[in-house]
mmCIF file of C-alpha atoms and ligand atoms in Angstrom:
data_model
loop_
_atom_site.group_PDB
_atom_site.id
_atom_site.type_symbol
_atom_site.label_atom_id
_atom_site.label_comp_id
_atom_site.label_asym_id
_atom_site.label_seq_id
_atom_site.Cartn_x
_atom_site.Cartn_y
_atom_site.Cartn_z
ATOM 1 C CA UNK A 18 6.739 -2.478 -13.215
ATOM 2 C CA UNK A 19 10.315 -3.490 -12.503
ATOM 3 C CA UNK A 20 11.396 -2.422 -9.085
ATOM 4 C CA UNK A 21 15.017 -2.866 -8.088
ATOM 5 C CA UNK A 22 14.101 -1.930 -4.570
ATOM 6 C CA UNK A 23 17.051 -3.245 -2.710
ATOM 7 C CA UNK A 24 19.730 -2.088 -5.106
ATOM 8 C CA UNK A 25 18.491 1.455 -5.572
ATOM 9 C CA UNK A 26 19.994 4.317 -3.665
ATOM 10 C CA UNK A 27 17.698 5.477 -0.922
ATOM 11 C CA UNK A 28 16.975 8.939 0.356
ATOM 12 C CA UNK A 29 15.566 10.062 3.656
ATOM 13 C CA UNK A 30 12.616 12.428 3.568
ATOM 14 C CA UNK A 31 10.261 13.992 6.052
ATOM 15 C CA UNK A 32 6.484 13.893 5.945
ATOM 16 C CA UNK A 33 5.280 17.472 5.675
ATOM 17 C CA UNK A 34 1.616 16.880 5.001
ATOM 18 C CA UNK A 35 -0.948 14.149 5.466
ATOM 19 C CA UNK A 36 -4.448 14.582 4.054
ATOM 20 C CA UNK A 37 -7.486 12.351 4.017
ATOM 21 C CA UNK A 38 -8.407 12.354 0.344
ATOM 22 C CA UNK A 39 -11.331 9.912 0.468
ATOM 23 C CA UNK A 40 -12.642 7.037 2.536
ATOM 24 C CA UNK A 41 -9.601 4.878 3.371
ATOM 25 C CA UNK A 42 -7.260 6.996 1.241
ATOM 26 C CA UNK A 43 -4.644 9.383 2.604
ATOM 27 C CA UNK A 44 -2.091 11.387 0.691
ATOM 28 C CA UNK A 45 1.373 12.028 2.077
ATOM 29 C CA UNK A 46 3.596 14.858 1.032
ATOM 30 C CA UNK A 47 7.315 14.181 1.353
ATOM 31 C CA UNK A 48 10.119 16.756 1.330
ATOM 32 C CA UNK A 49 13.866 16.548 1.768
ATOM 33 C CA UNK A 50 15.164 16.854 5.297
ATOM 34 C CA UNK A 51 17.190 19.973 4.503
ATOM 35 C CA UNK A 52 14.596 21.453 2.132
ATOM 36 C CA UNK A 53 16.915 20.974 -0.852
ATOM 37 C CA UNK A 54 15.221 20.093 -4.153
ATOM 38 C CA UNK A 55 14.346 16.426 -4.509
ATOM 39 C CA UNK A 56 15.591 14.346 -7.454
ATOM 40 C CA UNK A 57 13.469 15.089 -10.531
ATOM 41 C CA UNK A 58 10.842 12.662 -11.778
ATOM 42 C CA UNK A 59 8.720 12.163 -14.856
ATOM 43 C CA UNK A 60 5.005 11.366 -15.097
ATOM 44 C CA UNK A 61 4.327 7.717 -14.287
ATOM 45 C CA UNK A 62 7.220 7.424 -11.805
ATOM 46 C CA UNK A 63 6.977 5.627 -8.507
ATOM 47 C CA UNK A 64 9.055 5.457 -5.352
ATOM 48 C CA UNK A 65 9.700 2.563 -2.995
ATOM 49 C CA UNK A 66 8.787 3.461 0.552
ATOM 50 C CA UNK A 67 10.337 1.638 3.503
ATOM 51 C CA UNK A 68 7.204 1.171 5.578
ATOM 52 C CA UNK A 69 7.476 1.158 9.367
ATOM 53 C CA UNK A 70 7.762 -2.530 10.250
ATOM 54 C CA UNK A 71 10.302 -3.392 7.588
ATOM 55 C CA UNK A 72 8.202 -3.798 4.447
ATOM 56 C CA UNK A 73 8.905 -2.008 1.171
ATOM 57 C CA UNK A 74 5.977 -0.825 -0.901
ATOM 58 C CA UNK A 75 5.690 1.096 -4.160
ATOM 59 C CA UNK A 76 3.647 4.231 -4.633
ATOM 60 C CA UNK A 77 3.204 6.307 -7.758
ATOM 61 C CA UNK A 78 3.945 9.984 -7.496
ATOM 62 C CA UNK A 79 0.815 12.001 -8.126
ATOM 63 C CA UNK A 80 1.947 15.605 -7.961
ATOM 64 C CA UNK A 81 3.003 17.703 -10.935
ATOM 65 C CA UNK A 82 6.356 16.358 -12.185
ATOM 66 C CA UNK A 83 7.600 19.926 -12.572
ATOM 67 C CA UNK A 84 7.724 20.183 -8.766
ATOM 68 C CA UNK A 85 11.034 19.607 -7.008
ATOM 69 C CA UNK A 86 10.081 20.606 -3.475
ATOM 70 C CA UNK A 87 7.877 17.591 -2.749
ATOM 71 C CA UNK A 88 6.738 14.122 -3.707
ATOM 72 C CA UNK A 89 3.084 13.354 -3.202
ATOM 73 C CA UNK A 90 1.757 9.803 -2.907
ATOM 74 C CA UNK A 91 -1.651 8.423 -2.000
ATOM 75 C CA UNK A 92 -2.261 5.234 -0.065
ATOM 76 C CA UNK A 93 -5.419 3.136 -0.036
ATOM 77 C CA UNK A 94 -5.930 1.174 3.168
ATOM 78 C CA UNK A 95 -6.194 -2.413 2.053
ATOM 79 C CA UNK A 96 -8.373 -4.619 4.289
ATOM 80 C CA UNK A 97 -6.139 -7.545 3.247
ATOM 81 C CA UNK A 98 -3.037 -5.527 4.118
ATOM 82 C CA UNK A 99 -0.063 -7.536 5.292
ATOM 83 C CA UNK A 100 1.201 -4.437 7.035
ATOM 84 C CA UNK A 101 2.041 -2.210 4.078
ATOM 85 C CA UNK A 102 -0.933 0.089 3.707
ATOM 86 C CA UNK A 103 -1.781 -0.100 7.419
ATOM 87 C CA UNK A 104 1.757 0.976 8.282
ATOM 88 C CA UNK A 105 1.591 3.772 5.738
ATOM 89 C CA UNK A 106 -1.665 5.077 7.216
ATOM 90 C CA UNK A 107 0.010 5.262 10.624
ATOM 91 C CA UNK A 108 2.720 7.616 9.363
ATOM 92 C CA UNK A 109 2.303 11.118 10.752
ATOM 93 C CA UNK A 110 3.461 14.602 9.776
ATOM 94 C CA UNK A 111 6.996 15.066 11.071
ATOM 95 C CA UNK A 112 7.942 11.401 10.651
ATOM 96 C CA UNK A 113 11.075 10.616 8.713
ATOM 97 C CA UNK A 114 10.929 7.830 6.140
ATOM 98 C CA UNK A 115 13.336 6.190 3.770
ATOM 99 C CA UNK A 116 12.408 6.072 0.087
ATOM 100 C CA UNK A 117 14.074 5.189 -3.194
ATOM 101 C CA UNK A 118 14.752 7.750 -5.859
ATOM 102 C CA UNK A 119 11.878 7.897 -8.370
ATOM 103 C CA UNK A 120 11.918 5.389 -11.196
ATOM 104 C CA UNK A 121 9.644 5.290 -14.186
ATOM 105 C CA UNK A 122 8.444 2.033 -15.685
ATOM 106 C CA UNK A 123 5.201 3.556 -16.914
ATOM 107 C CA UNK A 124 6.478 6.469 -18.986
ATOM 108 C CA UNK A 125 4.549 8.571 -21.445
ATOM 109 C CA UNK A 126 5.700 7.990 -25.006
ATOM 110 C CA UNK A 127 5.042 10.305 -27.953
ATOM 111 C CA UNK A 128 1.443 10.067 -29.186
ATOM 112 C CA UNK A 129 -1.034 12.222 -31.082
ATOM 113 C CA UNK A 130 -3.602 11.829 -28.331
ATOM 114 C CA UNK A 131 -3.636 10.180 -24.908
ATOM 115 C CA UNK A 132 -6.540 8.304 -23.391
ATOM 116 C CA UNK A 133 -5.859 8.175 -19.652
ATOM 117 C CA UNK A 134 -7.886 5.570 -17.748
ATOM 118 C CA UNK A 135 -7.800 5.171 -13.975
ATOM 119 C CA UNK A 136 -9.476 2.611 -11.760
ATOM 120 C CA UNK A 137 -9.657 3.465 -8.044
ATOM 121 C CA UNK A 138 -6.308 4.322 -6.485
ATOM 122 C CA UNK A 139 -4.785 3.803 -9.931
ATOM 123 C CA UNK A 140 -5.618 7.462 -10.401
ATOM 124 C CA UNK A 141 -2.266 8.442 -8.891
ATOM 125 C CA UNK A 142 0.077 8.029 -11.901
ATOM 126 C CA UNK A 143 -2.756 8.962 -14.259
ATOM 127 C CA UNK A 144 -3.243 12.261 -12.443
ATOM 128 C CA UNK A 145 0.475 12.944 -12.692
ATOM 129 C CA UNK A 146 0.286 12.233 -16.426
ATOM 130 C CA UNK A 147 -2.675 14.580 -16.802
ATOM 131 C CA UNK A 148 -0.695 17.330 -15.046
ATOM 132 C CA UNK A 149 2.229 16.814 -17.396
ATOM 133 C CA UNK A 150 0.176 16.598 -20.582
ATOM 134 C CA UNK A 151 -1.776 19.707 -19.640
ATOM 135 C CA UNK A 152 1.481 21.547 -18.913
ATOM 136 C CA UNK A 153 2.943 20.733 -22.334
ATOM 137 C CA UNK A 154 -0.341 21.333 -24.159
ATOM 138 C CA UNK A 155 -0.792 17.737 -25.346
ATOM 139 C CA UNK A 156 -4.122 16.361 -26.502
ATOM 140 C CA UNK A 157 -5.676 14.007 -23.942
ATOM 141 C CA UNK A 158 -8.717 13.019 -21.975
ATOM 142 C CA UNK A 159 -8.874 11.404 -18.551
ATOM 143 C CA UNK A 160 -11.469 8.889 -17.380
ATOM 144 C CA UNK A 161 -11.524 7.968 -13.704
ATOM 145 C CA UNK A 162 -13.675 5.151 -12.318
ATOM 146 C CA UNK A 163 -14.368 4.753 -8.631
ATOM 147 C CA UNK A 164 -16.824 2.828 -6.511
ATOM 148 C CA UNK A 165 -18.508 5.945 -5.141
ATOM 149 C CA UNK A 166 -17.837 9.673 -4.637
ATOM 150 C CA UNK A 167 -16.854 8.962 -1.011
ATOM 151 C CA UNK A 168 -14.123 6.575 -2.160
ATOM 152 C CA UNK A 169 -12.786 8.730 -4.998
ATOM 153 C CA UNK A 170 -9.622 10.658 -4.168
ATOM 154 C CA UNK A 171 -8.680 14.019 -5.653
ATOM 155 C CA UNK A 172 -12.113 14.975 -6.987
ATOM 156 C CA UNK A 173 -11.690 18.578 -5.820
ATOM 157 C CA UNK A 174 -8.224 18.779 -7.321
ATOM 158 C CA UNK A 175 -9.427 17.428 -10.652
ATOM 159 C CA UNK A 176 -12.424 19.777 -10.613
ATOM 160 C CA UNK A 177 -10.175 22.776 -10.022
ATOM 161 C CA UNK A 178 -7.466 21.709 -12.480
ATOM 162 C CA UNK A 179 -6.723 23.167 -15.874
ATOM 163 C CA UNK A 180 -7.818 19.818 -17.339
ATOM 164 C CA UNK A 181 -11.168 19.552 -15.572
ATOM 165 C CA UNK A 182 -13.076 19.898 -18.854
ATOM 166 C CA UNK A 183 -11.150 16.904 -20.220
ATOM 167 C CA UNK A 184 -11.720 14.804 -17.107
ATOM 168 C CA UNK A 185 -14.611 12.415 -16.614
ATOM 169 C CA UNK A 186 -15.422 10.641 -13.381
ATOM 170 C CA UNK A 187 -17.648 7.548 -13.128
ATOM 171 C CA UNK A 188 -19.045 5.755 -10.113
ATOM 172 C CA UNK A 189 -20.049 2.116 -9.793
ATOM 173 C CA UNK A 190 -23.189 3.158 -7.937
ATOM 174 C CA UNK A 191 -24.349 5.486 -10.736
ATOM 175 C CA UNK A 192 -27.064 4.743 -13.262
ATOM 176 C CA UNK A 193 -26.022 2.743 -16.328
ATOM 177 C CA UNK A 194 -26.184 5.889 -18.451
ATOM 178 C CA UNK A 195 -23.587 7.613 -16.261
ATOM 179 C CA UNK A 196 -21.130 4.721 -16.189
ATOM 180 C CA UNK A 197 -18.026 4.409 -18.293
ATOM 181 C CA UNK A 198 -18.842 3.336 -21.862
ATOM 182 C CA UNK A 199 -15.326 2.341 -22.755
ATOM 183 C CA UNK A 200 -16.164 0.858 -26.137
ATOM 184 C CA UNK A 201 -17.686 4.148 -27.218
ATOM 185 C CA UNK A 202 -14.689 6.124 -25.955
ATOM 186 C CA UNK A 203 -12.212 3.855 -27.686
ATOM 187 C CA UNK A 204 -14.184 3.963 -30.934
ATOM 188 C CA UNK A 205 -14.195 7.767 -30.810
ATOM 189 C CA UNK A 206 -10.449 8.074 -30.085
ATOM 190 C CA UNK A 207 -8.558 9.883 -32.833
ATOM 191 C CA UNK A 208 -5.926 8.008 -34.867
ATOM 192 C CA UNK A 209 -2.554 7.864 -33.134
ATOM 193 C CA UNK A 210 -4.114 7.596 -29.668
ATOM 194 C CA UNK A 211 -2.272 5.689 -26.958
ATOM 195 C CA UNK A 212 -4.130 4.282 -23.951
ATOM 196 C CA UNK A 213 -2.583 4.583 -20.483
ATOM 197 C CA UNK A 214 -4.379 2.568 -17.834
ATOM 198 C CA UNK A 215 -3.695 2.016 -14.151
ATOM 199 C CA UNK A 216 -5.786 0.268 -11.545
ATOM 200 C CA UNK A 217 -6.625 -3.119 -10.106
ATOM 201 C CA UNK A 218 -6.128 -6.157 -12.321
ATOM 202 C CA UNK A 219 -9.869 -6.499 -13.015
ATOM 203 C CA UNK A 220 -10.065 -2.934 -14.344
ATOM 204 C CA UNK A 221 -6.944 -3.350 -16.453
ATOM 205 C CA UNK A 222 -8.262 -6.644 -17.822
ATOM 206 C CA UNK A 223 -11.515 -4.934 -18.763
ATOM 207 C CA UNK A 224 -9.663 -2.141 -20.584
ATOM 208 C CA UNK A 225 -7.194 -4.385 -22.421
ATOM 209 C CA UNK A 226 -9.955 -6.819 -23.438
ATOM 210 C CA UNK A 227 -12.231 -4.027 -24.676
ATOM 211 C CA UNK A 228 -9.369 -2.502 -26.654
ATOM 212 C CA UNK A 229 -8.290 -5.860 -28.065
ATOM 213 C CA UNK A 230 -11.843 -6.751 -29.116
ATOM 214 C CA UNK A 231 -11.923 -3.512 -31.100
ATOM 215 C CA UNK A 232 -8.689 -4.309 -32.905
ATOM 216 C CA UNK A 233 -6.625 -1.858 -30.894
ATOM 217 C CA UNK A 234 -2.878 -2.619 -31.281
ATOM 218 C CA UNK A 235 -1.372 -3.965 -28.056
ATOM 219 C CA UNK A 236 1.640 -1.669 -28.360
ATOM 220 C CA UNK A 237 -0.661 1.330 -27.959
ATOM 221 C CA UNK A 238 -1.944 0.145 -24.584
ATOM 222 C CA UNK A 239 0.353 0.971 -21.655
ATOM 223 C CA UNK A 240 -0.537 -0.335 -18.248
ATOM 224 C CA UNK A 241 0.446 -0.487 -14.635
ATOM 225 C CA UNK A 242 -1.187 -2.753 -12.067
ATOM 226 C CA UNK A 243 -2.175 -1.999 -8.511
ATOM 227 C CA UNK A 244 -2.444 -5.355 -6.844
ATOM 228 C CA UNK A 245 -2.527 -8.846 -8.283
ATOM 229 C CA UNK A 246 -5.812 -10.759 -8.517
ATOM 230 C CA UNK A 247 -6.448 -13.292 -5.741
ATOM 231 C CA UNK A 248 -5.003 -16.664 -6.731
ATOM 232 C CA UNK A 249 -6.803 -19.968 -6.584
ATOM 233 C CA UNK A 250 -4.402 -22.025 -4.503
ATOM 234 C CA UNK A 251 -6.671 -25.030 -3.959
ATOM 235 C CA UNK A 252 -4.822 -27.376 -6.304
ATOM 236 C CA UNK A 253 -1.309 -26.300 -5.313
ATOM 237 C CA UNK A 254 1.155 -29.111 -4.716
ATOM 238 C CA UNK A 255 4.791 -29.328 -3.635
ATOM 239 C CA UNK A 256 7.628 -29.247 -6.149
ATOM 240 C CA UNK A 257 11.422 -29.054 -6.138
ATOM 241 C CA UNK A 258 13.713 -26.216 -7.091
ATOM 242 C CA UNK A 259 17.392 -26.777 -7.744
ATOM 243 C CA UNK A 260 20.023 -24.050 -7.783
ATOM 244 C CA UNK A 261 22.326 -24.300 -10.774
ATOM 245 C CA UNK A 262 25.337 -22.892 -8.896
ATOM 246 C CA UNK A 263 25.331 -25.264 -5.943
ATOM 247 C CA UNK A 264 23.324 -28.181 -7.321
ATOM 248 C CA UNK A 265 21.310 -28.159 -4.098
ATOM 249 C CA UNK A 266 17.570 -28.901 -4.229
ATOM 250 C CA UNK A 267 14.809 -27.578 -2.012
ATOM 251 C CA UNK A 268 11.218 -28.702 -1.616
ATOM 252 C CA UNK A 269 8.644 -25.963 -2.026
ATOM 253 C CA UNK A 270 5.648 -26.959 0.074
ATOM 254 C CA UNK A 271 2.154 -26.482 -1.346
ATOM 255 C CA UNK A 272 1.514 -23.509 0.907
ATOM 256 C CA UNK A 273 4.917 -21.811 0.601
ATOM 257 C CA UNK A 274 6.498 -19.621 -2.050
ATOM 258 C CA UNK A 275 9.820 -20.343 -3.727
ATOM 259 C CA UNK A 276 11.141 -17.061 -2.402
ATOM 260 C CA UNK A 277 10.214 -17.661 1.251
ATOM 261 C CA UNK A 278 11.491 -21.242 1.184
ATOM 262 C CA UNK A 279 14.840 -20.248 -0.274
ATOM 263 C CA UNK A 280 15.121 -17.371 2.183
ATOM 264 C CA UNK A 281 14.700 -19.837 5.019
ATOM 265 C CA UNK A 282 17.782 -21.613 3.660
ATOM 266 C CA UNK A 283 19.804 -18.413 3.457
ATOM 267 C CA UNK A 284 19.234 -17.721 -0.251
ATOM 268 C CA UNK A 285 18.021 -14.164 -0.390
ATOM 269 C CA UNK A 286 16.284 -13.168 -3.638
ATOM 270 C CA UNK A 287 15.469 -9.427 -3.564
ATOM 271 C CA UNK A 288 11.728 -8.842 -3.370
ATOM 272 C CA UNK A 289 9.542 -5.821 -3.078
ATOM 273 C CA UNK A 290 5.821 -6.276 -3.733
ATOM 274 C CA UNK A 291 5.774 -10.030 -2.909
ATOM 275 C CA UNK A 292 2.686 -10.459 -5.089
ATOM 276 C CA UNK A 293 3.858 -10.628 -8.675
ATOM 277 C CA UNK A 294 3.426 -7.009 -9.642
ATOM 278 C CA UNK A 295 6.812 -5.370 -9.540
ATOM 279 C CA UNK A 296 9.312 -7.747 -11.139
ATOM 280 C CA UNK A 297 12.018 -7.252 -8.507
ATOM 281 C CA UNK A 298 12.335 -10.978 -7.870
ATOM 282 C CA UNK A 299 12.372 -12.150 -11.506
ATOM 283 C CA UNK A 300 14.753 -15.090 -11.746
ATOM 284 C CA UNK A 301 16.006 -17.048 -14.755
ATOM 285 C CA UNK A 302 14.695 -20.584 -15.170
ATOM 286 C CA UNK A 303 17.087 -23.046 -16.793
ATOM 287 C CA UNK A 304 14.911 -26.146 -16.722
ATOM 288 C CA UNK A 305 11.270 -26.984 -16.025
ATOM 289 C CA UNK A 306 8.043 -25.084 -16.679
ATOM 290 C CA UNK A 307 6.923 -22.311 -14.335
ATOM 291 C CA UNK A 308 3.285 -21.832 -13.413
ATOM 292 C CA UNK A 309 3.257 -18.068 -13.888
ATOM 293 C CA UNK A 310 1.083 -16.192 -11.402
ATOM 294 C CA UNK A 311 2.516 -12.721 -11.716
ATOM 295 C CA UNK A 312 1.123 -9.799 -13.673
ATOM 296 C CA UNK A 313 4.554 -8.389 -14.386
ATOM 297 C CA UNK A 314 5.813 -10.558 -17.253
ATOM 298 C CA UNK A 315 4.088 -10.160 -20.605
ATOM 299 C CA UNK A 316 2.290 -13.104 -22.193
ATOM 300 C CA UNK A 317 5.179 -13.485 -24.641
ATOM 301 C CA UNK A 318 7.714 -13.500 -21.828
ATOM 302 C CA UNK A 319 5.688 -16.053 -19.900
ATOM 303 C CA UNK A 320 5.407 -18.294 -22.960
ATOM 304 C CA UNK A 321 9.205 -18.545 -23.163
ATOM 305 C CA UNK A 322 9.295 -20.054 -19.657
ATOM 306 C CA UNK A 323 12.880 -18.921 -19.139
ATOM 307 C CA UNK A 324 12.137 -16.639 -16.185
ATOM 308 C CA UNK A 325 9.565 -16.432 -13.408
ATOM 309 C CA UNK A 326 8.557 -14.546 -10.267
ATOM 310 C CA UNK A 327 9.550 -16.691 -7.254
ATOM 311 C CA UNK A 328 7.515 -14.530 -4.871
ATOM 312 C CA UNK A 329 4.263 -15.962 -6.245
ATOM 313 C CA UNK A 330 4.725 -18.263 -9.224
ATOM 314 C CA UNK A 331 4.968 -22.027 -8.911
ATOM 315 C CA UNK A 332 5.782 -24.928 -11.254
ATOM 316 C CA UNK A 333 3.917 -27.180 -13.656
ATOM 317 C CA UNK A 334 6.825 -29.601 -13.605
ATOM 318 C CA UNK A 335 8.153 -31.535 -10.614
ATOM 319 C CA UNK A 336 11.458 -29.638 -10.822
ATOM 320 C CA UNK A 337 12.574 -26.126 -11.690
ATOM 321 C CA UNK A 338 16.279 -25.448 -12.119
ATOM 322 C CA UNK A 339 17.030 -21.818 -11.344
ATOM 323 C CA UNK A 340 19.946 -19.696 -12.458
ATOM 324 C CA UNK A 341 20.965 -18.973 -8.880
HETATM 325 S S1 FES B 430 8.644 -9.222 -5.572
HETATM 326 FE FE1 FES B 430 7.408 -8.114 -6.931
HETATM 327 S S2 FES B 430 7.088 -9.582 -8.517
HETATM 328 FE FE2 FES B 430 8.115 -10.696 -7.027
#
């Protein structure tokens, strides 16, 4: 997910609806101030939302992409929230918020069949995809995993949708027989199937590993993360970064990020998610070996060691020279 949050044009919208969709999940419906049509979007798109308090967070659009009168997003209250989801939950109907135009870094590509897999709040772009695929008459099935019925958003909507017969919902607290048997589903997928998966990193890892173990080609697995896995920071040590343009060096303390340290010295790298998901902060590395901690770069990109995410990644070497 590459988010160019700070360079994108922003639009101001009003909140016209707020609904509790499940435990700790609310949906917000956004419309233009003057009721003009909103910029169009395609399935898999997200918007950046300027959260009250100054943060910027990304949310996938989950309404039917044919709609121009509204954007719908859903927000899970994160107990570890640094202000993002808590601020979003405080938004009320009638509030005015600033958002980016929709961007799509998780687009549907042509396929003979689509296997849509959602973990938790990752259902949002997957639901949008299901709406689109149903509208165009494409072949697909949707599989949605949640901890429990109380924590699963949009169950009524899915049940009442034109794709309800192709939708399957699984709960962690169900019996083993009723849980997702992903291996079986993948084995039964027709040739030419593409997998689209969205959810927390653990769910995505489970899907990509299961697919890989069954010989599924990596280019037929499309994914989008919601949240990076917690990092083990116990062994973190200080290192130096040097800016190629000025030749100046800065010490990155063991408990600080490259981004926050540079910001303190007036070097402002655009960030958005601040946790290695979105790619906004990706910076070229001219010398040294990054310790990649993001989930944005692919394994191949990480192996090249010529770019890194300064919001979360660190260094294996004592010095990183950055193309800044
Ligand atoms: S700000 Fe999102 S990856 Fe760094």
